[in-house]
PDB file of C-alpha atoms in Angstrom:
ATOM      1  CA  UNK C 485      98.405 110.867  79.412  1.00 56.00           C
ATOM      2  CA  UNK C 486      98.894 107.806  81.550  1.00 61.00           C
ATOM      3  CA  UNK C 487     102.705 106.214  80.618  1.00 66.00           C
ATOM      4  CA  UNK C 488     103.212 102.735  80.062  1.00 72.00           C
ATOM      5  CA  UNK C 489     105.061 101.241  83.462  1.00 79.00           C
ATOM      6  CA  UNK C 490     105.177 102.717  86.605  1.00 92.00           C
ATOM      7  CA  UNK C 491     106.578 106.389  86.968  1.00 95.00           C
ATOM      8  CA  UNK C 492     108.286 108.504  89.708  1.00 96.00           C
ATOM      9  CA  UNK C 493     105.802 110.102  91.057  1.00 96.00           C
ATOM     10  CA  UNK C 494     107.239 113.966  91.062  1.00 96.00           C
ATOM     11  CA  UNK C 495     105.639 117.445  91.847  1.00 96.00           C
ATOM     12  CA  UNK C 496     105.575 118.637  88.491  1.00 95.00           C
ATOM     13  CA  UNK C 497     103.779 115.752  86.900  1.00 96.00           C
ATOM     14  CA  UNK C 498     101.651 114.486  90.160  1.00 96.00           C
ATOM     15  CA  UNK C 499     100.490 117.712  91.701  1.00 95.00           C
ATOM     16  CA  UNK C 500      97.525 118.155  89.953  1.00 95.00           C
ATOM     17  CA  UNK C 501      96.472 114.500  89.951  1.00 96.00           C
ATOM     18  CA  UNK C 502      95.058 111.870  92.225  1.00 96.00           C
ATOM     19  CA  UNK C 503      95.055 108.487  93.116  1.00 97.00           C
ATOM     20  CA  UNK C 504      92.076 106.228  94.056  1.00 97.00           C
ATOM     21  CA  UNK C 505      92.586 103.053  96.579  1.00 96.00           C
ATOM     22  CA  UNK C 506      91.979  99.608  94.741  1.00 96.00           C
ATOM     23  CA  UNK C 507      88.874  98.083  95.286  1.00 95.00           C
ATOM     24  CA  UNK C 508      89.431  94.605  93.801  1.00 96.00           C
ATOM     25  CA  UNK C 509      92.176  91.929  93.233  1.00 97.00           C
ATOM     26  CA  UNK C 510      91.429  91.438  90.213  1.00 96.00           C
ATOM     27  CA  UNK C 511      94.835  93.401  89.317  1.00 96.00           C
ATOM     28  CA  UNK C 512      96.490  90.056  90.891  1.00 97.00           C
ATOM     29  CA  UNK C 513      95.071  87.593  88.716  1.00 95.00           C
ATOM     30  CA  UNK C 514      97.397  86.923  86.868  1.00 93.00           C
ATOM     31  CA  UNK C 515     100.340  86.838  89.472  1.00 94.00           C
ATOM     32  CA  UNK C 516     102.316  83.963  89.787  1.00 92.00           C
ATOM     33  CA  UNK C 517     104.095  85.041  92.776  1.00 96.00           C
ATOM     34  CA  UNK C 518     104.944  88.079  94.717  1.00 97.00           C
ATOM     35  CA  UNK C 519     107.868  88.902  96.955  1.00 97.00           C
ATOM     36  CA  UNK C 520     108.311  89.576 100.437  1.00 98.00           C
ATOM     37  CA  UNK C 521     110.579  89.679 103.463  1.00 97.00           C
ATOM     38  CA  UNK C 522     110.942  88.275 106.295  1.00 96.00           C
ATOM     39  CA  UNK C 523     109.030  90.290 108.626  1.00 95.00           C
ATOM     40  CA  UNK C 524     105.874  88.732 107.272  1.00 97.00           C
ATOM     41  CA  UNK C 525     107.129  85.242 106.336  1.00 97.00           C
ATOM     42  CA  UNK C 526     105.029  83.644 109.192  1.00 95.00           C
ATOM     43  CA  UNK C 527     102.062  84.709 108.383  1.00 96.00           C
ATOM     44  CA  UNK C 528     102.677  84.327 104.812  1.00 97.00           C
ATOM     45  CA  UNK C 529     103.416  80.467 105.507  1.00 97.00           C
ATOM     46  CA  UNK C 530      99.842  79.878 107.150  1.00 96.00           C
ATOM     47  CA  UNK C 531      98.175  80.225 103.422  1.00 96.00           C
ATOM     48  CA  UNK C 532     100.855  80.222 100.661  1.00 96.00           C
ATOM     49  CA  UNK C 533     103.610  78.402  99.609  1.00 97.00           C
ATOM     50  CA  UNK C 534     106.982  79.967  99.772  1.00 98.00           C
ATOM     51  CA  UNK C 535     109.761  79.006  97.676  1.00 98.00           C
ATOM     52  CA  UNK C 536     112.776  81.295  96.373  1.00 98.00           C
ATOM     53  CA  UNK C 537     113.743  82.977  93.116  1.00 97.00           C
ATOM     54  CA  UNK C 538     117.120  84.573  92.036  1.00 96.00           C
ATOM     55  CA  UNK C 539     117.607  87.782  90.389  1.00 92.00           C
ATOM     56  CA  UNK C 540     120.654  90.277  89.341  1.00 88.00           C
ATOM     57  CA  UNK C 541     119.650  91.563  93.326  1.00 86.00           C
ATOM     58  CA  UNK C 542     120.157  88.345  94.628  1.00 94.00           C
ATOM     59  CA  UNK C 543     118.233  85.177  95.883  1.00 97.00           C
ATOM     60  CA  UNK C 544     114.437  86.378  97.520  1.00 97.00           C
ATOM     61  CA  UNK C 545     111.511  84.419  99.421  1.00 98.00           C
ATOM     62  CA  UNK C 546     108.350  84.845  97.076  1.00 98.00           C
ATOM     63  CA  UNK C 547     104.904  83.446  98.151  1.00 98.00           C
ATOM     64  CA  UNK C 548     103.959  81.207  94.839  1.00 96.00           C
ATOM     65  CA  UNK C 549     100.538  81.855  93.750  1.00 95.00           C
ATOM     66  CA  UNK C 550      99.799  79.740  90.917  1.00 91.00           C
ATOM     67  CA  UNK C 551     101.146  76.595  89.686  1.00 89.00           C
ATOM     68  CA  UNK C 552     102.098  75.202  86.250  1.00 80.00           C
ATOM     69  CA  UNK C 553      98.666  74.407  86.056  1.00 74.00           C
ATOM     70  CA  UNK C 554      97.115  77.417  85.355  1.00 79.00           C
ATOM     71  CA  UNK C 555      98.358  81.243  84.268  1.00 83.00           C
ATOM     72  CA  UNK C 556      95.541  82.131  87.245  1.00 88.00           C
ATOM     73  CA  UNK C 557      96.003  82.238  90.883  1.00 91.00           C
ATOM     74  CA  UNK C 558      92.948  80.824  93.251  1.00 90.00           C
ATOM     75  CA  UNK C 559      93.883  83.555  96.077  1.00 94.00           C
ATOM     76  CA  UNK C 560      91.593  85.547  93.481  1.00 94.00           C
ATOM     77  CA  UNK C 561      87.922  85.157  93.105  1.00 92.00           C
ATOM     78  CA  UNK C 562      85.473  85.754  90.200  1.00 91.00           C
ATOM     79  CA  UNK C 563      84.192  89.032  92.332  1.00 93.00           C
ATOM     80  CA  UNK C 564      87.891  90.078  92.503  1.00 95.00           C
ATOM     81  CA  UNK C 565      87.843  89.291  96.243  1.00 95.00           C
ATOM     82  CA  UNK C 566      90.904  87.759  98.220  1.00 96.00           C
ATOM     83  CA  UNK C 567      90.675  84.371  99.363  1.00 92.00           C
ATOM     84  CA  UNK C 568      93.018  84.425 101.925  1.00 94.00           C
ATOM     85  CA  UNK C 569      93.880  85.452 105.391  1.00 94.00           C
ATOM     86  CA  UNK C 570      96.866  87.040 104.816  1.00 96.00           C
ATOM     87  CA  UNK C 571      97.892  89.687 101.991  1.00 97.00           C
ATOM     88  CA  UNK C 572     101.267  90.136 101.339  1.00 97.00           C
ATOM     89  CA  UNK C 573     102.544  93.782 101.358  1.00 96.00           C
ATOM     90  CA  UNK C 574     103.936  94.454  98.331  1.00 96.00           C
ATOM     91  CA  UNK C 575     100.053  93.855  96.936  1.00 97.00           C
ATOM     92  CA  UNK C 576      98.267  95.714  99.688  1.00 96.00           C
ATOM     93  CA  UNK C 577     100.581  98.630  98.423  1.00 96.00           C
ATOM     94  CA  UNK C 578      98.926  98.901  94.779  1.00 97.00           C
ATOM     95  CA  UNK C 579      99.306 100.662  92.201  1.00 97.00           C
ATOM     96  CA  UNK C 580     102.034 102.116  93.840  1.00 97.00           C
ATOM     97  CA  UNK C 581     105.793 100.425  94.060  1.00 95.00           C
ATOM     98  CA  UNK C 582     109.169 101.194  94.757  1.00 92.00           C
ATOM     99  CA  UNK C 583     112.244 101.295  92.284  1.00 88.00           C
ATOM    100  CA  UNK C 584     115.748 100.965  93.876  1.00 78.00           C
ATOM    101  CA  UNK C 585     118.200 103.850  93.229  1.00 70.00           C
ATOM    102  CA  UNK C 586     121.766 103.665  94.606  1.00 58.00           C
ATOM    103  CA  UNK C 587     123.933 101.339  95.933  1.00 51.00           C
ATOM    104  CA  UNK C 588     124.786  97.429  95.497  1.00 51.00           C
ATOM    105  CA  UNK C 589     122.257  94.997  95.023  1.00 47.00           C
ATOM    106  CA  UNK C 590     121.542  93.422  98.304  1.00 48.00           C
ATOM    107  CA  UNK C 591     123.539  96.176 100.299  1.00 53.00           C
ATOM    108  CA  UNK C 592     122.173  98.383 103.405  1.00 55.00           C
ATOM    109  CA  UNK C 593     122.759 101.440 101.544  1.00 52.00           C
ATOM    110  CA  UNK C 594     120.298 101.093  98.667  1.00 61.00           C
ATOM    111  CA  UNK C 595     117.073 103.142  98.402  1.00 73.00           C
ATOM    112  CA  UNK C 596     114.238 103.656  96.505  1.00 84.00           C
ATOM    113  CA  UNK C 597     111.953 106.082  95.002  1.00 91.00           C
ATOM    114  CA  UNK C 598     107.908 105.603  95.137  1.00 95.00           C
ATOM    115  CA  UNK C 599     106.571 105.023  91.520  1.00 96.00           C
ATOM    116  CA  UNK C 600     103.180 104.532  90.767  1.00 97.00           C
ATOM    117  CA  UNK C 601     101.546 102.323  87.816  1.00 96.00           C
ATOM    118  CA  UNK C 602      99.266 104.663  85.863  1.00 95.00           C
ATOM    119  CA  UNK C 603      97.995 102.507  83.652  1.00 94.00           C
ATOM    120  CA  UNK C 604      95.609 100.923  86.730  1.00 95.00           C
ATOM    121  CA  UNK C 605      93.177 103.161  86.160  1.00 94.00           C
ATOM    122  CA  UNK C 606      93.517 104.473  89.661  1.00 96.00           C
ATOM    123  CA  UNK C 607      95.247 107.883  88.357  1.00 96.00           C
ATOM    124  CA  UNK C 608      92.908 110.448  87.971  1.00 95.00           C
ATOM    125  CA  UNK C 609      94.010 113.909  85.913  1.00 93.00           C
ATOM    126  CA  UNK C 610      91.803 115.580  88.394  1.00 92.00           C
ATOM    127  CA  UNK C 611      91.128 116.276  91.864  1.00 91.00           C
ATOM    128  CA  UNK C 612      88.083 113.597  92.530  1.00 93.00           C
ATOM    129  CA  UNK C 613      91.002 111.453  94.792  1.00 94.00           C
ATOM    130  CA  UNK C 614      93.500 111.606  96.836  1.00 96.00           C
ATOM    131  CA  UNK C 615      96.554 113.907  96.471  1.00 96.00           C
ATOM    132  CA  UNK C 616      99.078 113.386  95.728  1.00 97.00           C
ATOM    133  CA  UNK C 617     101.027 116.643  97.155  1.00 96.00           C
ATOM    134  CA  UNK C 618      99.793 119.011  99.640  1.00 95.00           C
ATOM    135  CA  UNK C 619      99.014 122.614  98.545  1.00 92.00           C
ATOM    136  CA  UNK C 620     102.329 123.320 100.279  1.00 94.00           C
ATOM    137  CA  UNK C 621     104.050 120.739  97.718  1.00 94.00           C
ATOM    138  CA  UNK C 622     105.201 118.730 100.676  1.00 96.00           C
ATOM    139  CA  UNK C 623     104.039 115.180  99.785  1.00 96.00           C
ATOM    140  CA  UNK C 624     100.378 113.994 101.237  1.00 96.00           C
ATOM    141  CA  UNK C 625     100.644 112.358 104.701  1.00 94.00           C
ATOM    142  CA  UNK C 626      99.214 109.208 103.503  1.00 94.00           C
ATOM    143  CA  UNK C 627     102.137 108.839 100.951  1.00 96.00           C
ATOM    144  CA  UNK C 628     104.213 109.762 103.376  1.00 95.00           C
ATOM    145  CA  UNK C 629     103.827 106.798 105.334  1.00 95.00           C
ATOM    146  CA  UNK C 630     103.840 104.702 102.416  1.00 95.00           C
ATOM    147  CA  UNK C 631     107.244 106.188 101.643  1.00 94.00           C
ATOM    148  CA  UNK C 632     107.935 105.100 105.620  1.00 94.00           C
ATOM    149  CA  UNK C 633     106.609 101.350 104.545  1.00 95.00           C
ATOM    150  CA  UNK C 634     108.629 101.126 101.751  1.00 95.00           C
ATOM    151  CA  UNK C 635     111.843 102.396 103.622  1.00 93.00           C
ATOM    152  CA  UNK C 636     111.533  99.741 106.342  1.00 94.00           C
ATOM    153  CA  UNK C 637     110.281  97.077 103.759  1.00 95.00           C
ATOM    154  CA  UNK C 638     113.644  97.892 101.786  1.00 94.00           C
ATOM    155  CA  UNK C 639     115.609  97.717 105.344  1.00 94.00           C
ATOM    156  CA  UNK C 640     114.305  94.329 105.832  1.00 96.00           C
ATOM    157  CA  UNK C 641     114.730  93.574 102.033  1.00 95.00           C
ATOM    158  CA  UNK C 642     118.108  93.716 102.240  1.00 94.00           C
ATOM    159  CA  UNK C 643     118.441  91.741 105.594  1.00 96.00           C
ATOM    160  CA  UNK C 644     116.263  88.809 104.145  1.00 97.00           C
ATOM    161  CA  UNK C 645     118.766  88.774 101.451  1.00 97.00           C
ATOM    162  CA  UNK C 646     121.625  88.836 102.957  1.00 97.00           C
ATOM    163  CA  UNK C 647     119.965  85.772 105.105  1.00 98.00           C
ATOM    164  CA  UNK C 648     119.183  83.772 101.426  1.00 98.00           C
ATOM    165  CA  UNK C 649     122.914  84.689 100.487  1.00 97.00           C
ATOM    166  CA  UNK C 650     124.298  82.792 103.290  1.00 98.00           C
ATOM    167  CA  UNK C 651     121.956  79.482 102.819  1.00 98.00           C
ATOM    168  CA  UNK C 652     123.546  80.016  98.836  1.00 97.00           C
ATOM    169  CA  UNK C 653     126.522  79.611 100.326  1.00 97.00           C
ATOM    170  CA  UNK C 654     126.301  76.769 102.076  1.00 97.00           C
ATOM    171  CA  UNK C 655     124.930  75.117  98.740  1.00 97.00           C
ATOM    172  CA  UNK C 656     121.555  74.311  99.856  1.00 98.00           C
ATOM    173  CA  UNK C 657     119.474  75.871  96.907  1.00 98.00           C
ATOM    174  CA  UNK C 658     118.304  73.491  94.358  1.00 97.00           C
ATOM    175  CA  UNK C 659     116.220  73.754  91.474  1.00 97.00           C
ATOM    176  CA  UNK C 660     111.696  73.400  92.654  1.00 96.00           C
ATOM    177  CA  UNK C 661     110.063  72.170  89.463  1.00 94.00           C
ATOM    178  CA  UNK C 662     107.908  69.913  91.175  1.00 93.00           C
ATOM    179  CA  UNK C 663     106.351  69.121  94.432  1.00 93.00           C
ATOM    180  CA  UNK C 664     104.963  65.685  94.538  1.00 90.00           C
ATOM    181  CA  UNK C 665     101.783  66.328  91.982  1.00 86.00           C
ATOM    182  CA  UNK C 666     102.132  69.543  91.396  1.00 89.00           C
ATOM    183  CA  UNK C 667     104.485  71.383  88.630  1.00 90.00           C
ATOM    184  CA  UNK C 668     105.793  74.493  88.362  1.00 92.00           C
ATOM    185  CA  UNK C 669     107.243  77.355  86.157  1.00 90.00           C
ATOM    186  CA  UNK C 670     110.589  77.529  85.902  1.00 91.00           C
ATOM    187  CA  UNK C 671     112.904  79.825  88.104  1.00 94.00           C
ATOM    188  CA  UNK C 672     111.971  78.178  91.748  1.00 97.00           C
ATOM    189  CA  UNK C 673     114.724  76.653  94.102  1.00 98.00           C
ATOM    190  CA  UNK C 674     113.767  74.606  97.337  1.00 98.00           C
ATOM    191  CA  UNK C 675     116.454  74.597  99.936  1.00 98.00           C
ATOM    192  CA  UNK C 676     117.846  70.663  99.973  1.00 97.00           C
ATOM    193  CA  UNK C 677     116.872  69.193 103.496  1.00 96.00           C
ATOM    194  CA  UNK C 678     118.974  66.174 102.673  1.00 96.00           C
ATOM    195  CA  UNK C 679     122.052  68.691 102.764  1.00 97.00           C
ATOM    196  CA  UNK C 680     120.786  71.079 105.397  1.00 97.00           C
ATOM    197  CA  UNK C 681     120.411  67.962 108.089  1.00 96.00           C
ATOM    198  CA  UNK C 682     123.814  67.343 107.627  1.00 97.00           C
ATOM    199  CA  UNK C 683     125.174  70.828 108.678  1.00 97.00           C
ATOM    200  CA  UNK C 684     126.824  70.918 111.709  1.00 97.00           C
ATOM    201  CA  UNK C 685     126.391  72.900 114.748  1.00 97.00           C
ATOM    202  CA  UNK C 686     128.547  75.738 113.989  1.00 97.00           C
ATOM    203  CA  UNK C 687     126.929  76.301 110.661  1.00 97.00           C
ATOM    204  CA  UNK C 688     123.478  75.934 112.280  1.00 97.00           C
ATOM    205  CA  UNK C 689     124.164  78.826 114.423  1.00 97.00           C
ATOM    206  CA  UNK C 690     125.326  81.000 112.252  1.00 96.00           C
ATOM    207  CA  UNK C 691     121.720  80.285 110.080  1.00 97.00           C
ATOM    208  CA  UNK C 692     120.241  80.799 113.234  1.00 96.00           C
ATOM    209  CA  UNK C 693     121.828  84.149 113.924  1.00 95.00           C
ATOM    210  CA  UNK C 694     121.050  85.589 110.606  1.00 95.00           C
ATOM    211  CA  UNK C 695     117.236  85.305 110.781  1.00 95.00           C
ATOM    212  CA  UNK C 696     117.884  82.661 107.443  1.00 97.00           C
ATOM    213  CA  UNK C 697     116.420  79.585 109.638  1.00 97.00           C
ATOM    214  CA  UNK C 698     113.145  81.313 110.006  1.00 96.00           C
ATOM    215  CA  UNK C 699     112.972  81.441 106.450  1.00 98.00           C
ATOM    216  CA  UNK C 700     113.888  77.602 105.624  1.00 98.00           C
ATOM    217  CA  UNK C 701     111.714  76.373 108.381  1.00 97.00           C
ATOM    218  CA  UNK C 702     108.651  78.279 106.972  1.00 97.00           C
ATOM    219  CA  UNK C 703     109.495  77.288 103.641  1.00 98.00           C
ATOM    220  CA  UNK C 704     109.251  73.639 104.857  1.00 97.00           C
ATOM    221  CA  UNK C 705     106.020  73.757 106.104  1.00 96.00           C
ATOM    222  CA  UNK C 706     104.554  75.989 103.405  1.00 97.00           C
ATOM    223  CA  UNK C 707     105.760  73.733 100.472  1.00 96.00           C
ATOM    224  CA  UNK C 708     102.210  71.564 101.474  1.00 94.00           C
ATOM    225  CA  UNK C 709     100.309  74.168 100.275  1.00 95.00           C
ATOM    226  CA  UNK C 710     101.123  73.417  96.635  1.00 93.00           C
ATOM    227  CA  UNK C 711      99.366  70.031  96.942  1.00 90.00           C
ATOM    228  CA  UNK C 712      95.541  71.614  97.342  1.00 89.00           C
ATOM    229  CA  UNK C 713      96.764  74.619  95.055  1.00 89.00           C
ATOM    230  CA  UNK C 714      97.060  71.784  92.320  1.00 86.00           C
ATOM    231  CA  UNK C 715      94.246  70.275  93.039  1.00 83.00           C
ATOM    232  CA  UNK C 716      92.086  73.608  92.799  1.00 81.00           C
ATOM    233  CA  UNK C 717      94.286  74.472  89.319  1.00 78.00           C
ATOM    234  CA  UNK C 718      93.687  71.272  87.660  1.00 78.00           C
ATOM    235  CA  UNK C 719      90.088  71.825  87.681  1.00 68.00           C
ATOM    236  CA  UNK C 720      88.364  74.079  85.672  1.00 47.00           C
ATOM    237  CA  UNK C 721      87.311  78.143  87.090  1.00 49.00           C
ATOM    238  CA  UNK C 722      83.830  76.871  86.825  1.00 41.00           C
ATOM    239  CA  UNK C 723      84.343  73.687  89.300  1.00 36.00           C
ATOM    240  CA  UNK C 724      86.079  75.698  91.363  1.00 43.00           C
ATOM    241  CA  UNK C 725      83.975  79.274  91.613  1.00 44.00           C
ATOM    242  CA  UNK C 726      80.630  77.316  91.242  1.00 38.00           C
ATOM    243  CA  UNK C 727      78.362  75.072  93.438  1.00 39.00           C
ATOM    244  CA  UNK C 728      79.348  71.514  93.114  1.00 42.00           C
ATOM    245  CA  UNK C 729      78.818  68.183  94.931  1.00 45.00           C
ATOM    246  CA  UNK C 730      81.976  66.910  97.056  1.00 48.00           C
ATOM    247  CA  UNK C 731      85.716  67.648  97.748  1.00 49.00           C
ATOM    248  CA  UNK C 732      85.663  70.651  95.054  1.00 50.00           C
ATOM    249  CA  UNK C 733      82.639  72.077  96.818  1.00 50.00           C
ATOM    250  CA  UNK C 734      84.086  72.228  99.801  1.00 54.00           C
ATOM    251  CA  UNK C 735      87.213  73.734  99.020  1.00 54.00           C
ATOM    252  CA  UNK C 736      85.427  76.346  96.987  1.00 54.00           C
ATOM    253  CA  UNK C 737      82.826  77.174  99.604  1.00 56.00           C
ATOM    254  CA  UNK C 738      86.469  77.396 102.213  1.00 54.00           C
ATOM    255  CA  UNK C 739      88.153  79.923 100.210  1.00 57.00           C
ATOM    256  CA  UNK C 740      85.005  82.156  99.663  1.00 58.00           C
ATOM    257  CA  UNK C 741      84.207  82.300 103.192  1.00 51.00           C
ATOM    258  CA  UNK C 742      87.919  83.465 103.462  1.00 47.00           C
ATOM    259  CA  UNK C 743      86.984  85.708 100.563  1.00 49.00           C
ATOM    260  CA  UNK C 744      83.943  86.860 102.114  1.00 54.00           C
ATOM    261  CA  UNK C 745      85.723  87.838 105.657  1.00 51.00           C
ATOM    262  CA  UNK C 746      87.838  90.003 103.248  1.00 48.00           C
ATOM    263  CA  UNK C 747      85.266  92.025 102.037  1.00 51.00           C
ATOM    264  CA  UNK C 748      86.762  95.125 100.535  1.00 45.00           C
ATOM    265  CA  UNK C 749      84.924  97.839 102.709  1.00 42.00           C
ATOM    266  CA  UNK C 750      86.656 101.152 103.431  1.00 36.00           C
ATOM    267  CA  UNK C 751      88.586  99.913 106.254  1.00 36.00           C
ATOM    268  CA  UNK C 752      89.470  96.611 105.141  1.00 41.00           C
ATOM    269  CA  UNK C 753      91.362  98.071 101.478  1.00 41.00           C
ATOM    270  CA  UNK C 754      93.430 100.771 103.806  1.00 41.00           C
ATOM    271  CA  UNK C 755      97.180  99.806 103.402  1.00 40.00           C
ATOM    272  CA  UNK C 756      99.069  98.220 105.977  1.00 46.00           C
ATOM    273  CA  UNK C 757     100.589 101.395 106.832  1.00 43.00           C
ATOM    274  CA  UNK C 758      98.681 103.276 107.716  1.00 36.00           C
TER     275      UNK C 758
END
């Protein structure tokens, strides 16, 4: 019986199961945003907004995929394709996650153990998948690298952190409800550009040496995303997944061409590690 929440996965209750790769979005709907680090904050820039969100762990970079216009993101089409270039890790890893064990929030000695969501329907009590464990009960090889993703995504978890920490501490987080048009939920801070132009050069370079400038630079130029994501949000699914004269037809037919380049073949759902 499949348990509500993710769950260790663990010899005795995974080895004679198996997991099947996800071959829709559709399990991202409803996502309003999704975290990530700052190995892929450049790429993540070039299609989403990025703003930050603080936790018990500390202060984060999430890519924001919806706005307060709508509980649904538009990076998600009616055919459960992904209408965007760029898929941020943490998704591309589903149904499978990581839960920290050990060690202070935002320290480098925290780690994790892999957990997967069995509720996805991509547990099977049988054999027809992948394994889970290898009739030596050594974990599978292609868990095994996503235990080797999730270690180095957890390394540079704590890094990016450590990096939002510092721009806390210089006071430049302030509260993102809005950006121009378009609202959002609560819980976002924007880093205040009034404030961080009048830094001086010592505290620029110690930004600079923590890899925290990447992240305020990208979040600068992402934050123009949220004006089109509005604009797609205010209008109804059907404007926006359907054939239509003008500026809504256009964006619609530019995000299912992205969708369409994404077209979840065999190659195209393998995980980024592997």
């Amino acid at each position: 019986m499949a348990q509500n929440g993710p769950v260790p996965v663990t010899f005795d209750r995974h080895s004679d199961r198996s997991w099947h790769r996800f071959t829709s979005y559709d399990f991202a709907r409803c996502r309003l945003e999704c975290e990530i680090v700052s190995a892929e904050v450049s790429e993540a820039a070039a299609d989403f907004p990025i703003a930050f969100r603080s936790s018990g762990s500390g202060v984060s970079p999430h890519t924001i995929l919806a706005t307060a216009a709508s509980p649904e993101t538009p990076f998600v089409s009616d055919q459960g394709r992904w209408r965007a270039t760029y898929v941020p890790s943490l998704l591309r890893c589903h149904p499978f996650s990581i839960e920290l064990v050990g060690g202070e929030a935002g320290s480098r000695t925290n780690s994790g153990k892999l957990v997967v969501d069995e509720t996805t329907g991509l547990v099977s009590c049988d054999q027809s998948g992948s394994p889970f464990f290898a009739k030596d009960g050594s974990i599978a090889s292609e868990l095994e690298a996503l235990k080797g993703f999730f270690k180095s995504f957890l390394a540079d978890r704590n890094a990016t952190r450590r990096a939002c920490a510092l721009i806390k501490e210089l006071g430049l987080f302030v509260e993102l409800t809005r950006f121009r048009d378009a609202e959002l939920p609560d819980g976002w801070m924007s880093v205040d550009f009034r404030r961080f132009n009048q830094l001086g050069p010592a505290q620029i370079a110690v930004l600079q040496s923590s890899g925290a400038m990447q992240l305020i630079y990208a979040h600068q130029v992402s934050l123009n995303h949220l004006l089109w994501m509005h604009h797609c949000q205010t209008h109804s699914p059907k404007v926006i997944s359907t054939p239509a004269n003008g500026r809504d037809s256009d964006l619609a037919g530019f995000l299912d061409a992205i969708a369409s380049e994404r077209d979840l073949s065999d190659a195209e759902a393998k995980y980024a590690y592997l």
